[in-house]
DNA sequence: CGGAATCCTCTGCGATACTG
DNA sequence: CAGTATCGCAGAGGATTCCG
């Protein structure tokens, strides 16, 4: 049976369905920073992600029109991922989210916490 | 054992941990639109949410410094929720996310889909 | 009115092994 | 290299009942 993403109740939900989840945000972020990334490069950047989750997340992003997947018919195989026009529009927003988060983290880091990356 | 929110790997993750999840986005959005909402008003707006999830999500948002919780010592009880300075900074971003989503939805609605709210 | 307490289901995600 | 295929679990989220 096909997995149906349950209907969003409103636009806010629709947006979060597309950028939420454990890795989506970072994948989009890395793809923007590097413009084009191969599967293995993404895997290295995402440090510790399993092939299952990476593949699954990339396929979902692709279905949502958030990434382009370009397959080169070579041996060994080569697949490149990049942002689409839709996800590119999102980058400035994700960047602002990141800056907001940075400010929050700094405000709390007086007590010692530190967050890498 | 206390539930520890696992450390964010980067600022992008930190942000999504605070606004992700099934209801957080809409709760923040509604709180902004109405400025102040009582527990029951939120419950009505969120249509179908259980008391468990609403209470739990509100408590997490409170711990994260994303909402204020004001208890009135009356009978019957009265509790009001509102945004904090931290979450207020997020509103313009959420609004842009919403507008982005609207554009995506319209682009797909040629095929008939419709999303309320 | 604004929850708390249980119990239960489902699924996001991880670990591991295999492949064209 | 870029995946696919299984198995398994913890935790997100739901349904229901009770309470000051």
XYZ file of C-alpha atoms (C1' of nucleotides) in Angstrom:
274
model
C 0.000 0.000 0.000
C 1.310 3.409 -0.979
C 2.190 5.780 1.792
C 0.033 8.872 1.646
C 1.314 11.992 3.341
C -1.688 13.096 5.329
C -3.287 16.226 4.045
C -1.995 19.411 5.600
C -4.544 21.312 7.618
C -3.176 24.667 6.588
C -0.312 26.339 4.777
C 1.828 26.487 7.897
C 1.570 22.718 8.197
C 2.240 22.274 4.506
C 5.516 24.140 4.861
C 6.626 22.212 7.920
C 5.798 18.918 6.287
C 8.277 19.782 3.571
C 11.129 21.077 5.684
C 10.498 19.227 8.959
C 11.849 15.824 9.876
C 15.249 14.950 11.164
C 17.392 15.715 8.112
C 15.411 17.758 5.586
C 16.546 21.129 6.879
C 20.215 20.250 6.802
C 19.986 18.544 3.427
C 18.505 21.654 1.867
C 21.070 23.765 3.660
C 24.030 21.715 2.449
C 22.681 21.514 -1.082
C 22.460 25.266 -1.141
C 25.984 25.713 0.178
C 27.502 23.281 -2.337
C 25.050 23.790 -5.213
C 25.419 20.151 -6.287
C 26.189 17.142 -4.142
C 26.563 13.475 -4.867
C 24.865 10.885 -2.715
C 28.070 9.941 -0.954
C 29.031 13.560 -0.350
C 25.697 14.210 1.310
C 26.153 11.100 3.393
C 29.494 12.314 4.632
C 28.147 15.755 5.441
C 25.193 14.327 7.329
C 27.547 12.361 9.531
C 26.035 9.157 10.764
C 22.844 9.102 8.709
C 21.998 5.632 7.418
C 21.668 4.918 3.716
C 18.062 4.028 4.315
C 17.151 7.387 5.832
C 19.199 9.347 3.330
C 17.652 7.606 0.347
C 14.178 7.798 1.820
C 14.442 11.475 2.670
C 15.897 12.356 -0.715
C 13.095 10.525 -2.496
C 10.475 12.325 -0.462
C 12.123 15.656 -1.164
C 12.187 14.759 -4.824
C 8.498 13.871 -4.861
C 7.748 17.157 -3.145
C 9.635 18.997 -5.851
C 12.291 20.140 -3.404
C 15.345 18.521 -4.996
C 16.475 17.491 -8.453
C 17.957 14.046 -8.886
C 20.272 13.557 -11.818
C 21.492 10.064 -12.606
C 24.594 9.523 -14.721
C 24.616 6.199 -16.505
C 28.199 5.360 -15.751
C 30.105 2.686 -13.971
C 30.573 3.275 -11.124
C 27.198 4.957 -10.686
C 26.943 8.663 -10.068
C 23.927 10.583 -8.838
C 23.825 14.292 -8.213
C 21.330 16.218 -6.119
C 20.537 19.898 -6.292
C 17.884 22.368 -5.207
C 14.854 23.202 -7.314
C 13.411 26.645 -7.917
C 10.854 25.960 -5.186
C 13.392 25.023 -2.545
C 15.718 27.812 -3.598
C 13.021 30.294 -2.602
C 13.131 28.742 0.810
C 16.833 29.253 1.424
C 16.640 32.863 2.651
C 13.992 31.768 5.147
C 16.004 28.821 6.385
C 18.931 31.143 6.730
C 16.916 33.513 8.883
C 15.737 30.596 10.969
C 19.364 29.633 11.430
C 20.283 33.137 12.525
C 17.387 33.233 14.956
C 18.531 29.920 16.377
C 22.076 31.206 16.699
C 20.854 34.123 18.761
C 18.849 31.811 21.014
C 21.806 29.509 21.460
C 24.119 32.355 22.370
C 21.599 33.614 24.906
C 21.691 30.208 26.542
C 25.383 29.564 26.136
C 26.151 31.818 29.055
C 25.450 28.647 30.991
C 28.012 26.693 28.997
C 26.071 24.771 26.358
C 27.654 24.577 22.978
C 26.349 23.473 19.623
C 28.667 22.650 16.739
C 28.091 23.055 12.995
C 13.964 9.487 34.140
C 13.731 12.981 32.750
C 13.258 13.334 29.032
C 16.214 15.058 27.450
C 15.748 16.649 24.053
C 18.684 15.315 22.110
C 21.322 17.855 21.336
C 20.897 19.641 18.034
C 23.661 19.052 15.542
C 23.484 22.572 14.206
C 21.488 25.756 14.355
C 19.163 24.652 11.576
C 18.233 21.612 13.634
C 17.854 23.710 16.759
C 15.293 25.884 15.008
C 13.312 22.948 13.649
C 13.270 21.279 17.027
C 11.483 24.315 18.373
C 8.963 24.872 15.597
C 8.673 21.355 14.200
C 6.255 18.702 15.391
C 2.646 18.307 14.504
C 1.141 21.374 16.189
C 3.885 23.803 17.189
C 3.723 25.842 13.999
C -0.009 26.374 14.153
C 0.006 27.089 17.864
C 2.534 29.861 17.395
C 0.600 31.122 14.413
C -2.728 31.249 16.237
C -1.167 32.830 19.307
C 0.212 35.554 17.121
C -3.102 36.153 15.391
C -5.052 36.365 18.661
C -2.295 37.723 20.921
C -3.691 35.826 23.907
C -5.557 32.543 23.925
C -6.999 30.401 26.674
C -6.399 26.675 26.741
C -9.894 25.902 25.522
C -9.734 28.479 22.748
C -6.538 26.934 21.453
C -8.136 23.526 21.637
C -11.040 24.676 19.512
C -8.766 26.313 16.966
C -6.608 23.208 16.692
C -9.667 21.162 15.869
C -9.355 17.582 17.006
C -6.168 17.817 19.053
C -6.334 15.809 22.269
C -5.867 17.428 25.659
C -2.807 15.307 26.119
C -1.048 16.588 23.021
C -2.121 20.167 23.574
C -0.931 20.230 27.161
C 2.274 18.426 26.317
C 3.101 20.675 23.374
C 2.323 23.821 25.343
C 4.577 22.700 28.189
C 7.421 21.989 25.797
C 6.976 25.358 24.149
C 6.990 26.954 27.581
C 10.208 25.191 28.579
C 11.778 26.310 25.325
C 10.830 29.884 26.119
C 8.442 30.037 23.189
C 5.199 30.762 25.058
C 4.124 32.437 28.276
C 1.692 30.626 30.516
C -0.375 32.761 32.849
C -2.541 31.058 35.423
C -5.431 32.897 37.036
C -6.312 31.564 40.455
C -10.039 31.604 39.948
C -12.862 29.145 39.948
C -13.396 27.969 37.309
C -9.718 27.923 36.331
C -8.378 30.171 33.613
C -5.044 29.890 31.851
C -3.844 32.200 29.131
C -1.081 31.571 26.628
C 0.846 34.144 24.647
C 4.033 34.491 22.615
C 7.365 35.457 24.138
C 9.884 37.898 22.707
C 11.807 34.946 21.258
C 8.850 33.451 19.440
C 7.636 36.878 18.331
C 10.852 37.266 16.373
C 9.910 34.089 14.576
C 6.521 35.259 13.377
C 7.699 37.111 10.266
C 9.593 33.980 9.229
C 6.642 31.710 9.807
C 4.561 34.130 7.826
C 6.961 33.939 4.904
C 6.957 30.175 5.135
C 3.188 30.306 4.977
C 3.265 32.514 1.904
C 5.770 30.218 0.230
C 3.510 27.271 0.979
C 0.514 29.128 -0.427
C 2.344 29.645 -3.683
C 3.282 25.974 -3.861
C -0.262 24.923 -3.120
C -1.680 27.166 -5.805
C 0.817 25.792 -8.297
C -0.466 22.315 -7.533
C -4.121 23.201 -7.217
C -4.456 23.238 -10.972
C -4.919 19.532 -10.444
C -7.748 20.085 -8.001
C -6.239 19.697 -4.536
C -7.436 22.088 -1.930
C -6.182 22.953 1.506
C -8.338 24.796 4.019
C -7.290 27.155 6.809
C -12.176 24.893 32.920
C -7.814 23.101 32.325
C -5.823 19.720 32.814
C -3.582 14.568 34.652
C -3.329 9.526 34.126
C -3.548 5.280 31.407
C -3.326 2.514 27.741
C -2.582 1.734 23.011
C -1.174 2.342 17.993
C 1.628 3.645 14.488
C 5.726 5.290 12.255
C 10.110 7.636 12.068
C 14.363 6.182 12.416
C 18.346 2.996 13.397
C 21.228 -1.359 12.567
C 22.626 -4.622 9.590
C 23.254 -7.158 5.409
C 23.213 -7.505 0.515
C 23.576 -5.823 -4.727
C 23.994 -4.061 -9.880
C 28.960 4.166 -5.783
C 24.416 4.425 -4.775
C 21.479 2.322 -3.391
C 17.552 -1.972 -1.727
C 15.707 -5.164 1.761
C 14.644 -6.665 6.584
C 14.173 -6.341 11.190
C 13.299 -3.922 15.303
C 12.413 -0.360 18.626
C 11.467 4.157 21.014
C 8.830 7.660 21.072
C 5.222 10.682 18.855
C 0.665 10.915 18.904
C -4.405 9.095 19.734
C -8.592 7.465 22.733
C -10.589 7.360 26.896
C -11.389 8.233 31.686
C -10.980 10.861 35.801
C -10.190 15.229 38.799
C -9.801 19.875 41.749
